[in-house]
CSV table of C-alpha atoms in Angstrom, one decimal:
chain,number,residue,atom,x,y,z
A,591,ALA,CA,-52.4,178.7,-4.7
A,592,THR,CA,-53.1,175.1,-5.8
A,593,VAL,CA,-55.4,176.2,-8.7
A,594,SER,CA,-53.0,178.8,-9.8
A,595,ALA,CA,-50.0,176.4,-9.8
A,596,GLU,CA,-52.0,173.9,-11.7
A,597,TYR,CA,-53.0,176.5,-14.3
A,598,LEU,CA,-49.3,177.4,-14.9
A,599,ARG,CA,-48.2,173.8,-14.9
A,600,GLU,CA,-50.8,173.0,-17.6
A,601,ARG,CA,-49.4,175.8,-19.7
A,602,GLY,CA,-45.9,174.5,-19.6
A,603,VAL,CA,-44.3,175.8,-16.5
A,604,PRO,CA,-42.4,172.9,-14.9
A,605,ALA,CA,-43.8,171.8,-11.5
A,606,THR,CA,-40.2,172.1,-10.1
A,607,ARG,CA,-40.3,175.8,-10.8
A,608,LEU,CA,-43.6,176.4,-8.9
A,609,PHE,CA,-43.6,176.9,-5.2
A,610,GLN,CA,-47.0,177.0,-3.5
A,611,ASP,CA,-47.8,179.0,-0.4
A,612,THR,CA,-50.6,177.0,1.3
A,613,TRP,CA,-49.9,178.2,4.9
A,614,SER,CA,-50.1,182.0,4.9
A,615,LEU,CA,-53.3,183.8,5.8
A,616,ASP,CA,-52.7,187.2,4.2
A,617,THR,CA,-50.3,189.2,2.0
A,618,ILE,CA,-47.7,189.9,4.7
A,619,GLY,CA,-47.6,186.2,5.4
A,620,ASN,CA,-47.2,185.5,1.7
A,621,ALA,CA,-44.1,187.7,1.5
A,622,VAL,CA,-42.6,186.5,4.8
A,623,PHE,CA,-43.1,182.8,4.0
A,624,LEU,CA,-41.9,183.2,0.4
A,625,ARG,CA,-38.6,184.6,1.7
A,626,ILE,CA,-38.0,182.3,4.7
A,627,MET,CA,-39.4,179.1,3.3
A,628,HIS,CA,-38.5,179.3,-0.4
A,629,LEU,CA,-36.1,182.0,-1.6
A,630,GLU,CA,-33.4,182.0,1.1
A,631,PRO,CA,-33.2,178.2,1.7
A,632,ARG,CA,-32.9,177.5,-2.0
A,633,ARG,CA,-30.8,180.7,-2.7
A,634,LEU,CA,-33.2,181.7,-5.4
A,635,LYS,CA,-32.7,185.1,-6.9
A,636,ARG,CA,-35.7,185.6,-9.1
A,637,VAL,CA,-39.4,185.5,-8.3
A,638,ALA,CA,-42.6,186.4,-10.0
A,639,ILE,CA,-45.5,187.7,-8.0
A,640,ILE,CA,-48.9,187.4,-9.7
A,641,THR,CA,-52.0,189.1,-8.3
A,642,ASN,CA,-55.2,191.0,-9.2
A,643,LYS,CA,-55.1,194.7,-10.3
A,644,PHE,CA,-56.9,195.9,-7.2
A,645,HIS,CA,-54.3,194.2,-4.9
A,646,MET,CA,-51.1,195.0,-6.8
A,647,GLY,CA,-50.2,198.3,-5.0
A,648,ARG,CA,-50.2,196.8,-1.6
A,649,VAL,CA,-48.6,193.5,-2.8
A,650,ARG,CA,-45.7,195.4,-4.4
A,651,THR,CA,-45.2,197.5,-1.2
A,652,ILE,CA,-45.3,194.5,1.1
A,653,PHE,CA,-43.1,192.3,-1.0
A,654,GLU,CA,-40.5,195.1,-1.5
A,655,TRP,CA,-40.5,195.7,2.3
A,656,VAL,CA,-40.0,192.1,3.2
A,657,LEU,CA,-37.7,191.1,0.3
A,658,LYS,CA,-35.4,194.1,0.8
A,659,ALA,CA,-35.1,193.8,4.6
A,660,ASN,CA,-31.6,193.1,5.9
A,661,PRO,CA,-29.8,190.9,6.2
A,662,ARG,CA,-30.2,189.4,2.8
A,663,VAL,CA,-28.7,186.1,1.8
A,664,VAL,CA,-29.0,187.0,-1.9
A,665,PRO,CA,-30.5,190.0,-3.6
A,666,PHE,CA,-33.9,189.2,-5.1
A,667,VAL,CA,-35.1,190.2,-8.5
A,668,THR,CA,-38.9,190.5,-8.4
A,669,THR,CA,-41.2,190.6,-11.3
A,670,TYR,CA,-44.8,191.7,-10.7
A,671,VAL,CA,-47.6,190.4,-13.0
A,672,GLU,CA,-51.0,192.1,-12.7
A,673,VAL,CA,-54.1,190.2,-13.8
A,674,PRO,CA,-57.6,191.7,-14.4
A,675,ASP,CA,-60.1,192.0,-11.6
A,676,VAL,CA,-62.6,189.4,-12.9
A,677,GLY,CA,-65.3,187.5,-11.0
A,678,LEU,CA,-66.2,190.3,-8.5
A,679,THR,CA,-69.3,192.3,-8.5
A,680,PRO,CA,-68.9,196.1,-8.6
A,681,GLU,CA,-69.7,196.3,-4.9
A,682,GLN,CA,-67.2,193.6,-4.0
A,683,LEU,CA,-64.5,195.3,-6.1
A,684,ALA,CA,-65.2,198.6,-4.4
A,685,ALA,CA,-65.0,197.0,-1.0
A,686,ARG,CA,-61.7,195.4,-1.9
A,687,VAL,CA,-60.2,198.6,-3.3
A,688,GLN,CA,-61.3,200.5,-0.1
A,689,LYS,CA,-59.7,197.8,2.1
A,690,GLU,CA,-56.5,197.8,0.1
A,691,ALA,CA,-56.1,201.5,0.4
A,692,ALA,CA,-56.8,201.6,4.1
A,693,SER,CA,-54.5,198.6,4.8
A,694,LEU,CA,-51.7,200.1,2.7
A,695,ALA,CA,-51.9,203.5,4.5
A,696,LYS,CA,-51.8,201.8,7.9
A,697,LEU,CA,-48.9,199.6,6.9
A,698,GLN,CA,-46.9,202.6,5.6
A,699,GLU,CA,-47.7,204.9,8.5
A,700,THR,CA,-46.8,202.5,11.3
A,701,THR,CA,-45.6,198.9,10.6
A,702,MET,CA,-43.0,199.4,7.9
A,703,GLN,CA,-41.3,202.2,9.8
A,704,ASN,CA,-41.0,200.2,13.0
A,705,PHE,CA,-40.1,196.8,11.7
A,706,VAL,CA,-37.2,197.0,9.2
A,707,THR,CA,-35.0,193.9,9.6
A,708,VAL,CA,-36.0,190.3,8.9
A,709,ASP,CA,-35.8,189.5,12.6
A,710,GLN,CA,-38.1,192.5,13.4
A,711,ILE,CA,-40.5,191.6,10.6
A,712,HIS,CA,-40.7,188.0,11.9
A,713,ALA,CA,-41.4,189.4,15.4
A,714,PHE,CA,-44.1,191.6,14.1
A,715,VAL,CA,-45.8,188.7,12.2
A,716,PHE,CA,-45.8,186.3,15.1
A,717,GLU,CA,-46.2,188.7,18.1
A,718,HIS,CA,-48.3,191.5,16.8
A,719,HIS,CA,-50.2,190.5,13.6
A,720,GLY,CA,-53.8,189.5,14.1
A,721,ALA,CA,-53.6,186.6,11.6
A,722,TYR,CA,-50.6,184.9,13.3
A,723,ALA,CA,-50.0,186.1,16.8
A,724,THR,CA,-51.7,184.2,19.6
A,725,GLY,CA,-54.5,186.0,21.4
A,726,ILE,CA,-54.9,188.9,18.9
A,727,PRO,CA,-58.4,188.8,17.3
A,728,ARG,CA,-58.8,189.5,13.6
A,729,ALA,CA,-60.7,192.7,12.7
A,730,PRO,CA,-64.2,192.1,11.4
A,731,VAL,CA,-64.9,192.7,7.7
A,732,SER,CA,-68.0,194.0,5.9
A,733,LYS,CA,-70.5,191.6,4.1
A,734,GLU,CA,-69.3,192.8,0.7
A,735,LEU,CA,-65.7,192.3,1.5
A,736,ALA,CA,-66.3,188.8,3.0
A,737,ALA,CA,-68.1,187.8,-0.1
A,738,SER,CA,-65.2,188.7,-2.3
A,739,TYR,CA,-62.8,186.1,-0.9
């Protein structure tokens, strides 16, 4: 987040327009913390989400789920910007694509159907999600996948 923000700032985006997420541990956390820590308190209406091509499908699904959940303080207009998948070996990229597809399928089959309001999504993150809930271990990842982070 810090490097990306600095890149944009060096290219003319005012620092006051850049909000970094330095506390989330995954994409769901990115979306939840964006909404509750930046968009709603500041009553911001527009946001741009920038991510890699391999990640965009799941990012779009997660952010739409979280940002459209009720109740909404203000409606959000979201722009998605896809950047090329550079810096990964073919094996790493294949592992990431496979992980994205599996994670997206699981999210759509279970989580998104059972947690539909902001309060429910908050409860999911802090009571059921392995990255944030106390006592829930994170799933192990393959060597190829771990190397891609």
